[in-house]
Short mmCIF file of C-alpha atoms and ligand atoms in Angstrom, two decimals:
data_model
loop_
_atom_site.label_atom_id
_atom_site.label_comp_id
_atom_site.label_asym_id
_atom_site.label_seq_id
_atom_site.Cartn_x
_atom_site.Cartn_y
_atom_site.Cartn_z
CA MET A 1 -19.74 29.73 62.88
CA HIS A 2 -21.86 31.50 60.33
CA ASN A 3 -25.50 30.94 59.48
CA PHE A 4 -26.77 30.43 55.95
CA LEU A 5 -30.00 29.80 54.11
CA LEU A 6 -29.99 27.97 50.79
CA THR A 7 -33.29 28.31 48.97
CA THR A 8 -34.38 25.74 46.44
CA SER A 9 -37.35 24.67 44.33
CA LEU A 10 -40.27 22.79 45.81
CA GLY A 11 -39.54 19.07 45.58
CA LEU A 12 -35.74 19.43 45.64
CA GLU A 13 -35.34 19.97 49.39
CA SER A 14 -33.98 16.50 50.18
CA LEU A 15 -31.35 16.73 47.43
CA THR A 16 -30.36 20.23 48.54
CA LYS A 17 -30.07 19.07 52.13
CA HIS A 18 -27.82 16.25 51.03
CA GLU A 19 -25.49 18.55 49.07
CA VAL A 20 -25.18 20.94 52.03
CA ASN A 21 -24.21 18.01 54.26
CA LYS A 22 -21.77 16.74 51.68
CA GLN A 23 -19.97 20.09 51.55
CA GLY A 24 -19.64 20.21 55.34
CA GLY A 25 -22.58 22.36 56.40
CA THR A 26 -24.53 21.54 59.57
CA ILE A 27 -28.26 21.61 58.86
CA THR A 28 -30.25 23.48 61.48
CA GLU A 29 -33.73 23.61 59.91
CA VAL A 30 -35.49 22.42 56.77
CA GLN A 31 -38.62 24.08 55.42
CA ASP A 32 -40.38 24.02 52.05
CA LYS A 33 -37.88 25.51 49.59
CA ALA A 34 -35.44 26.43 52.39
CA ILE A 35 -32.44 24.75 54.00
CA TYR A 36 -30.88 26.55 56.99
CA PHE A 37 -27.39 25.52 57.98
CA ASN A 38 -24.25 26.76 59.60
CA GLY A 39 -20.57 26.41 58.85
CA GLU A 40 -17.28 28.18 58.35
CA ILE A 41 -17.17 31.28 56.14
CA GLU A 42 -15.68 29.12 53.35
CA MET A 43 -19.17 27.68 52.95
CA MET A 44 -20.20 30.94 51.28
CA ALA A 45 -17.92 30.25 48.32
CA ARG A 46 -18.20 26.47 48.48
CA MET A 47 -21.98 26.21 48.40
CA ASN A 48 -22.27 28.89 45.73
CA ILE A 49 -20.02 26.98 43.36
CA TRP A 50 -21.15 23.47 44.34
CA SER A 51 -24.90 23.76 44.70
CA ARG A 52 -26.66 21.91 41.88
CA PHE A 53 -30.14 22.17 43.34
CA GLY A 54 -30.21 25.51 45.17
CA ASN A 55 -31.54 28.88 44.02
CA ILE A 56 -29.98 31.55 46.26
CA LEU A 57 -27.49 31.26 49.10
CA TYR A 58 -28.20 33.83 51.82
CA TYR A 59 -25.98 34.87 54.69
CA VAL A 60 -28.14 35.10 57.80
CA LEU A 61 -27.36 38.20 59.90
CA ASP A 62 -29.84 37.97 62.68
CA THR A 63 -31.85 34.94 63.62
CA GLU A 64 -34.48 34.15 66.12
CA SER A 65 -35.41 37.69 67.16
CA GLN A 66 -39.01 37.46 68.36
CA LEU A 67 -40.85 40.74 67.91
CA THR A 68 -44.30 42.18 67.42
CA ASP A 69 -43.75 45.95 67.16
CA PHE A 70 -42.09 48.23 64.64
CA ASP A 71 -39.89 50.06 67.19
CA THR A 72 -38.14 46.83 68.21
CA TYR A 73 -37.90 45.87 64.55
CA PHE A 74 -36.23 49.19 63.70
CA ASP A 75 -33.77 48.80 66.58
CA ILE A 76 -32.75 45.27 65.54
CA VAL A 77 -32.19 46.28 61.92
CA PHE A 78 -30.28 49.38 63.08
CA ALA A 79 -28.09 47.23 65.36
CA GLN A 80 -26.52 45.31 62.45
CA ASP A 81 -23.06 46.31 61.28
CA TRP A 82 -24.21 47.82 57.98
CA LYS A 83 -20.99 49.72 57.37
CA LYS A 84 -19.28 46.36 57.15
CA TYR A 85 -21.90 44.63 55.04
CA ILE A 86 -22.80 47.28 52.48
CA PRO A 87 -20.05 48.30 50.09
CA ARG A 88 -19.79 52.08 49.86
CA GLY A 89 -22.19 53.60 47.34
CA PHE A 90 -23.91 50.30 46.45
CA ALA A 91 -27.64 50.41 45.75
CA VAL A 92 -29.55 48.72 48.58
CA MET A 93 -32.48 46.58 47.53
CA ILE A 94 -34.73 45.37 50.34
CA LYS A 95 -37.42 42.76 49.97
CA ALA A 96 -39.59 41.82 52.92
CA THR A 97 -41.81 38.78 53.36
CA SER A 98 -44.16 38.27 56.28
CA ILE A 99 -45.83 34.98 57.18
CA LYS A 100 -48.17 34.55 60.17
CA SER A 101 -46.69 37.58 61.94
CA ASP A 102 -48.09 40.66 63.67
CA LEU A 103 -45.89 42.87 61.49
CA GLY A 104 -47.58 41.98 58.21
CA ALA A 105 -47.14 45.18 56.20
CA THR A 106 -44.18 44.29 53.98
CA SER A 107 -43.89 47.78 52.46
CA THR A 108 -43.52 49.24 55.97
CA LEU A 109 -40.94 46.59 56.86
CA GLN A 110 -38.97 47.51 53.74
CA ALA A 111 -39.21 51.27 54.28
CA LEU A 112 -38.23 51.03 57.94
CA ALA A 113 -35.27 48.75 57.16
CA LYS A 114 -34.02 51.24 54.60
CA LYS A 115 -34.39 54.06 57.10
CA ALA A 116 -32.56 52.10 59.82
CA ILE A 117 -29.72 51.24 57.44
CA ALA A 118 -29.38 54.85 56.24
CA LYS A 119 -29.35 56.09 59.83
CA LYS A 120 -26.63 53.60 60.71
CA ILE A 121 -24.42 54.36 57.71
CA VAL A 122 -24.86 58.08 57.10
CA GLY A 123 -26.97 59.22 60.05
CA GLU A 124 -29.49 60.67 57.62
CA LYS A 125 -32.66 59.77 55.83
CA TYR A 126 -31.16 58.92 52.46
CA LEU A 127 -28.26 56.73 51.40
CA ASP A 128 -26.04 57.76 48.56
CA GLU A 129 -26.71 54.89 46.14
CA ASP A 130 -25.27 54.30 42.71
CA ASP A 131 -26.31 51.03 41.11
CA ARG A 132 -23.51 51.37 38.56
CA LEU A 133 -21.15 50.51 41.44
CA GLY A 134 -23.20 47.46 42.34
CA LYS A 135 -26.15 46.46 44.44
CA ILE A 136 -26.75 44.46 47.54
CA GLU A 137 -29.96 42.57 48.10
CA ILE A 138 -31.26 42.29 51.65
CA ARG A 139 -34.17 40.07 52.53
CA ILE A 140 -36.28 40.59 55.61
CA LEU A 141 -38.12 37.49 56.65
CA MET A 142 -40.79 37.68 59.35
CA GLU A 143 -42.17 34.27 60.15
CA ASN A 144 -44.26 33.52 63.24
CA ASN A 145 -43.02 36.85 64.66
CA THR A 146 -39.40 35.73 64.23
CA LEU A 147 -37.17 38.09 62.29
CA ARG A 148 -34.41 36.98 59.99
CA ILE A 149 -32.21 39.42 58.10
CA LEU A 150 -30.55 37.89 55.07
CA LEU A 151 -27.91 39.00 52.55
CA ASN A 152 -28.03 37.52 49.06
CA THR A 153 -24.52 36.15 48.51
CA SER A 154 -25.28 34.61 45.09
CA GLY A 155 -26.70 37.47 43.04
CA ILE A 156 -28.76 35.91 40.26
CA GLY A 157 -30.18 32.44 40.89
CA LEU A 158 -27.69 29.59 41.15
CA HIS A 159 -29.52 27.63 38.47
CA LYS A 160 -27.91 30.11 36.08
CA ARG A 161 -24.60 28.32 35.74
CA GLY A 162 -23.34 30.57 32.96
CA TYR A 163 -23.10 27.91 30.24
CA ARG A 164 -26.52 28.50 28.70
CA GLU A 165 -26.07 31.56 26.57
CA MET A 166 -29.32 30.89 24.77
CA THR A 167 -32.08 28.35 25.17
CA GLY A 168 -34.63 26.65 22.96
CA ASP A 169 -38.35 26.84 23.68
CA ALA A 170 -39.52 25.80 27.13
CA PRO A 171 -36.09 25.13 28.68
CA LEU A 172 -35.74 23.30 31.97
CA LYS A 173 -34.14 25.14 34.85
CA GLU A 174 -30.67 23.73 35.37
CA ASN A 175 -31.29 22.79 39.01
CA ILE A 176 -34.42 20.87 38.02
CA ALA A 177 -32.50 19.06 35.26
CA ALA A 178 -29.75 18.13 37.75
CA GLY A 179 -32.46 16.95 40.17
CA LEU A 180 -33.98 14.67 37.51
CA VAL A 181 -30.62 13.05 36.81
CA ILE A 182 -30.14 12.21 40.49
CA LEU A 183 -33.76 11.23 41.10
CA SER A 184 -33.66 8.90 38.09
CA GLY A 185 -30.93 6.89 39.81
CA TRP A 186 -28.75 6.96 36.67
CA LYS A 187 -25.58 4.88 36.98
CA PHE A 188 -22.84 6.88 35.30
CA ARG A 189 -21.41 3.99 33.30
CA GLU A 190 -24.80 3.18 31.77
CA PRO A 191 -26.31 4.94 28.73
CA LEU A 192 -28.46 8.00 29.38
CA TYR A 193 -30.89 9.29 26.75
CA ASP A 194 -32.54 12.67 26.45
CA ILE A 195 -34.61 12.33 23.29
CA PHE A 196 -36.20 15.82 23.46
CA CYS A 197 -33.06 17.62 24.55
CA GLY A 198 -33.72 21.24 23.48
CA SER A 199 -30.78 23.29 24.75
CA GLY A 200 -29.15 20.16 26.21
CA THR A 201 -29.70 20.98 29.87
CA ILE A 202 -30.28 17.42 31.10
CA ALA A 203 -27.28 15.95 29.27
CA ILE A 204 -24.99 18.80 30.35
CA GLU A 205 -26.04 18.51 33.99
CA ALA A 206 -25.66 14.72 33.80
CA ALA A 207 -22.13 15.00 32.43
CA MET A 208 -21.18 17.54 35.11
CA ILE A 209 -22.58 15.28 37.83
CA ALA A 210 -20.77 12.23 36.47
CA ARG A 211 -17.48 14.14 36.27
CA ASN A 212 -17.99 15.69 39.70
CA MET A 213 -17.69 19.18 38.24
CA ALA A 214 -18.82 22.05 40.45
CA PRO A 215 -21.65 23.69 38.48
CA GLY A 216 -20.98 27.31 39.47
CA MET A 217 -17.35 27.69 38.39
CA LYS A 218 -18.20 29.69 35.28
CA ARG A 219 -20.16 32.50 36.90
CA HIS A 220 -19.87 35.36 39.34
CA PHE A 221 -21.45 35.83 42.76
CA ALA A 222 -22.59 38.91 44.66
CA PHE A 223 -20.24 38.23 47.59
CA GLU A 224 -17.15 38.67 45.37
CA LYS A 225 -17.51 42.43 45.84
CA TRP A 226 -17.78 42.34 49.63
CA SER A 227 -14.70 43.69 51.36
CA TRP A 228 -15.33 41.73 54.59
CA ILE A 229 -14.90 38.48 52.70
CA GLN A 230 -11.31 37.35 52.25
CA GLU A 231 -10.35 38.25 48.69
CA ASN A 232 -9.10 34.85 47.53
CA LEU A 233 -11.84 32.77 49.19
CA LEU A 234 -13.58 31.98 45.91
CA GLU A 235 -10.33 31.39 44.09
CA GLN A 236 -9.25 28.86 46.73
CA GLU A 237 -12.53 26.98 46.57
CA ILE A 238 -12.42 26.91 42.75
CA LYS A 239 -8.89 25.54 42.87
CA LEU A 240 -9.97 22.87 45.31
CA ALA A 241 -13.04 22.01 43.23
CA LYS A 242 -10.88 21.54 40.14
CA THR A 243 -8.83 18.88 41.92
CA LYS A 244 -12.05 16.91 42.48
CA GLU A 245 -13.04 16.74 38.82
CA PHE A 246 -12.34 13.67 36.78
CA GLU A 247 -12.58 12.39 33.24
CA GLY A 248 -14.47 9.27 32.27
CA GLU A 249 -16.13 7.47 29.42
CA TYR A 250 -19.84 8.21 29.32
CA LYS A 251 -22.67 7.20 27.03
CA ILE A 252 -24.87 10.28 27.13
CA TYR A 253 -27.15 10.72 24.10
CA SER A 254 -28.88 14.03 23.55
CA THR A 255 -31.15 14.43 20.54
CA ASP A 256 -33.87 16.75 19.27
CA ILE A 257 -35.80 17.07 16.04
CA ARG A 258 -34.54 20.62 15.45
CA HIS A 259 -31.07 20.91 13.96
CA ASP A 260 -30.67 24.57 15.03
CA ILE A 261 -31.45 23.58 18.63
CA ILE A 262 -28.85 20.81 18.54
CA GLU A 263 -26.23 23.32 17.36
CA LEU A 264 -27.21 25.51 20.32
CA ALA A 265 -27.03 22.56 22.73
CA LYS A 266 -23.55 21.73 21.44
CA ARG A 267 -22.43 25.30 22.08
CA ASN A 268 -23.86 25.19 25.59
CA ALA A 269 -22.05 21.90 26.28
CA LYS A 270 -18.81 23.42 25.04
CA PHE A 271 -19.22 26.42 27.37
CA ALA A 272 -19.85 23.97 30.20
CA GLY A 273 -16.72 22.00 29.26
CA VAL A 274 -18.58 18.72 28.71
CA ASP A 275 -19.05 18.64 24.92
CA LYS A 276 -16.73 15.63 24.63
CA ASN A 277 -18.88 13.67 27.06
CA ILE A 278 -22.15 13.98 25.11
CA ASN A 279 -23.26 12.52 21.77
CA PHE A 280 -25.53 15.07 20.14
CA GLY A 281 -27.72 14.34 17.13
CA THR A 282 -30.64 15.72 15.16
CA GLN A 283 -33.25 13.04 15.40
CA ASP A 284 -37.00 12.56 15.58
CA TYR A 285 -37.87 10.64 18.74
CA VAL A 286 -39.85 8.13 16.66
CA THR A 287 -36.56 6.56 15.51
CA TYR A 288 -36.08 5.33 19.10
CA LEU A 289 -39.39 3.49 18.93
CA ARG A 290 -37.88 1.11 16.39
CA ARG A 291 -34.79 0.38 18.50
CA GLU A 292 -34.08 -1.69 21.55
CA LEU A 293 -32.91 0.57 24.33
CA GLN A 294 -31.29 -0.09 27.64
CA GLY A 295 -29.99 2.30 30.25
CA TRP A 296 -31.79 5.41 31.39
CA LEU A 297 -34.27 7.75 29.76
CA VAL A 298 -34.32 11.21 31.35
CA SER A 299 -36.25 13.56 29.16
CA ASN A 300 -38.58 16.52 28.98
CA PRO A 301 -41.00 16.13 26.06
CA PRO A 302 -43.15 18.98 24.80
CA TYR A 303 -46.15 19.01 27.10
CA GLY A 304 -48.36 21.62 25.62
CA LEU A 305 -48.22 24.48 28.08
CA ARG A 306 -45.64 26.37 26.10
CA LEU A 307 -45.18 24.35 22.90
CA GLU A 308 -48.77 24.37 21.71
CA ASP A 309 -48.25 22.94 18.25
CA ALA A 310 -46.64 19.62 19.15
CA ASN A 311 -48.78 16.53 19.19
CA VAL A 312 -48.63 16.14 22.93
CA PRO A 313 -50.89 13.12 23.61
CA LYS A 314 -49.35 11.07 20.78
CA ILE A 315 -45.81 11.83 21.97
CA HIS A 316 -46.71 10.78 25.51
CA GLU A 317 -48.40 7.58 24.33
CA ASP A 318 -45.26 6.73 22.37
CA ILE A 319 -42.97 7.37 25.35
CA SER A 320 -45.20 5.23 27.49
CA GLU A 321 -44.90 2.46 24.90
CA LEU A 322 -41.11 2.92 24.72
CA LEU A 323 -40.74 2.51 28.47
CA LYS A 324 -43.08 -0.48 28.54
CA LYS A 325 -41.49 -2.28 25.59
CA ASN A 326 -37.89 -1.88 26.79
CA SER A 327 -37.78 -3.66 30.10
CA ASN A 328 -34.15 -2.63 30.58
CA LEU A 329 -34.89 1.05 30.07
CA LYS A 330 -35.13 2.85 33.40
CA GLY A 331 -35.72 6.50 34.34
CA GLY A 332 -38.65 8.52 33.05
CA ILE A 333 -39.87 11.92 31.96
CA ILE A 334 -40.82 15.28 33.41
CA THR A 335 -44.11 16.55 32.08
CA ALA A 336 -47.26 18.45 32.96
CA HIS A 337 -49.32 16.09 30.80
CA THR A 338 -50.96 14.13 33.60
CA ASP A 339 -52.70 11.65 31.27
CA PHE A 340 -49.26 10.12 30.74
CA GLU A 341 -49.63 7.53 33.48
CA THR A 342 -52.92 6.28 31.98
CA TYR A 343 -51.40 5.30 28.63
CA SER A 344 -50.14 1.92 29.79
CA ASN A 345 -50.11 -0.22 32.91
CA THR A 346 -46.48 0.74 33.60
CA LYS A 347 -46.14 1.86 37.21
CA TYR A 348 -44.47 5.17 37.95
CA LYS A 349 -43.18 6.84 41.05
CA LYS A 350 -44.33 10.48 40.83
CA ARG A 351 -42.44 13.49 42.17
CA LYS A 352 -44.03 16.94 42.00
CA LEU A 353 -41.63 19.61 40.76
CA TYR A 354 -41.92 23.18 39.60
CA ASN A 355 -40.13 24.41 36.51
CA GLY A 356 -40.20 28.22 36.55
CA GLY A 357 -43.52 28.19 38.44
CA GLU A 358 -45.12 25.49 36.26
CA MET A 359 -46.19 22.39 38.14
CA CYS A 360 -44.93 19.16 36.55
CA TYR A 361 -44.34 15.60 37.60
CA PHE A 362 -41.26 13.50 37.19
CA TYR A 363 -42.66 10.08 36.31
CA LYS A 364 -40.02 7.53 37.15
CA LYS A 365 -40.64 4.01 35.97
CA GLU A 366 -40.86 1.55 38.83
CA GLN A 367 -38.59 -1.43 38.38
CA ASN A 368 -40.01 -4.89 38.91
C1 SAM B 401 -39.78 21.01 26.55
S1 SAM B 401 -38.60 21.12 25.26
C2 SAM B 401 -37.15 20.45 25.98
C3 SAM B 401 -36.36 21.51 26.67
C4 SAM B 401 -35.04 21.04 27.23
N1 SAM B 401 -35.19 20.15 28.36
C5 SAM B 401 -34.18 22.24 27.62
O1 SAM B 401 -33.81 22.37 28.79
O2 SAM B 401 -33.90 23.08 26.75
C6 SAM B 401 -39.10 19.87 24.16
C7 SAM B 401 -38.22 19.66 22.96
O3 SAM B 401 -38.79 18.62 22.17
C8 SAM B 401 -38.42 18.85 20.82
N2 SAM B 401 -39.29 18.05 19.95
C9 SAM B 401 -40.57 18.30 19.53
N3 SAM B 401 -40.99 17.30 18.72
C10 SAM B 401 -39.98 16.39 18.63
C11 SAM B 401 -39.80 15.15 17.95
N4 SAM B 401 -40.77 14.67 17.16
N5 SAM B 401 -38.65 14.49 18.10
C12 SAM B 401 -37.65 14.99 18.86
N6 SAM B 401 -37.74 16.17 19.50
C13 SAM B 401 -38.89 16.87 19.40
C14 SAM B 401 -38.57 20.35 20.67
O4 SAM B 401 -37.78 20.80 19.57
C15 SAM B 401 -38.10 20.87 22.02
O5 SAM B 401 -36.74 21.26 21.96
#
């Protein structure tokens, strides 16, 4: 058995927990933004390609070591099999975090870890590091005097699926977009509308969810360069994931007022392999106000923090009216414009989420 930590965004923990379970991991602990689990080594590749809601998948080297002094800390770090874990010549990046612990000086924790690793590998003070060969990121987590040593198996955050070459203004993180689709309760055979689609993130994530496509199949992961991991592990998991994909007929509508942005969204959808599943169009949202809509609205209107020039209150009043008028329109919007819920007597279920550090709410219309 191997121990892992999958980090996520605040508000997505329950969804992340569910996807770990679904892929066969055994959850051992859940904290804010953190799901600890164990499983076979295959889970390293499987969770990296399958996680829709996670940020980074860490391999946990040492758990549960209680300590309050630097000598013990040094010895525990030194005791790890660094020759196995660190590819020869790789740059070693160490980041320490300390919460409610006697050893609170994170710069000392980092410096001592580096020293312990160098001593273990070369028996000297300095490692021979060349970041052109690659780098390995080690996280030291001290929490309530418990030490955890973690290896970043993902590399860059898992929300970066690799399909979004470029974005429009104020893009949603892909894991947040995927979260909205699930939280909305969208039924895949029903229409789904994103009427402020920007780079198309919500529609693309929705199509991938509906088709059961693993979101990480188009990117690379840090662990691919680790010699202690069986070479074809990722390949095998990708092959398996491909057998689980399916085609279907979907009614996903993704529109934005900017034509250039729609062209970009189409390109992103093509990279993601779901362009045939989405109807893109250049359209002002006001055209929807004149139509009868049924199905699901999952959208991210301009809310003023980054798109100053849009008429934010008016747009939110109109969306509120749209949701009220169309009794068969479910779902809702993600926004930081908290006056939204005051614009009509429509009842919403609110979920606090963070998009790149910005606090927003997903307002999901309550069904009668
Ligand atoms: C917050 S961004 C959406 C970002 C998107 N979720 C993404 O991941 O890229 C809001 C979008 O609303 C669009 N927009 C602004 N006014 C609009 C209008 N009147 N009708 C339709 N779209 C509009 C902007 O062009 C922008 O792309």
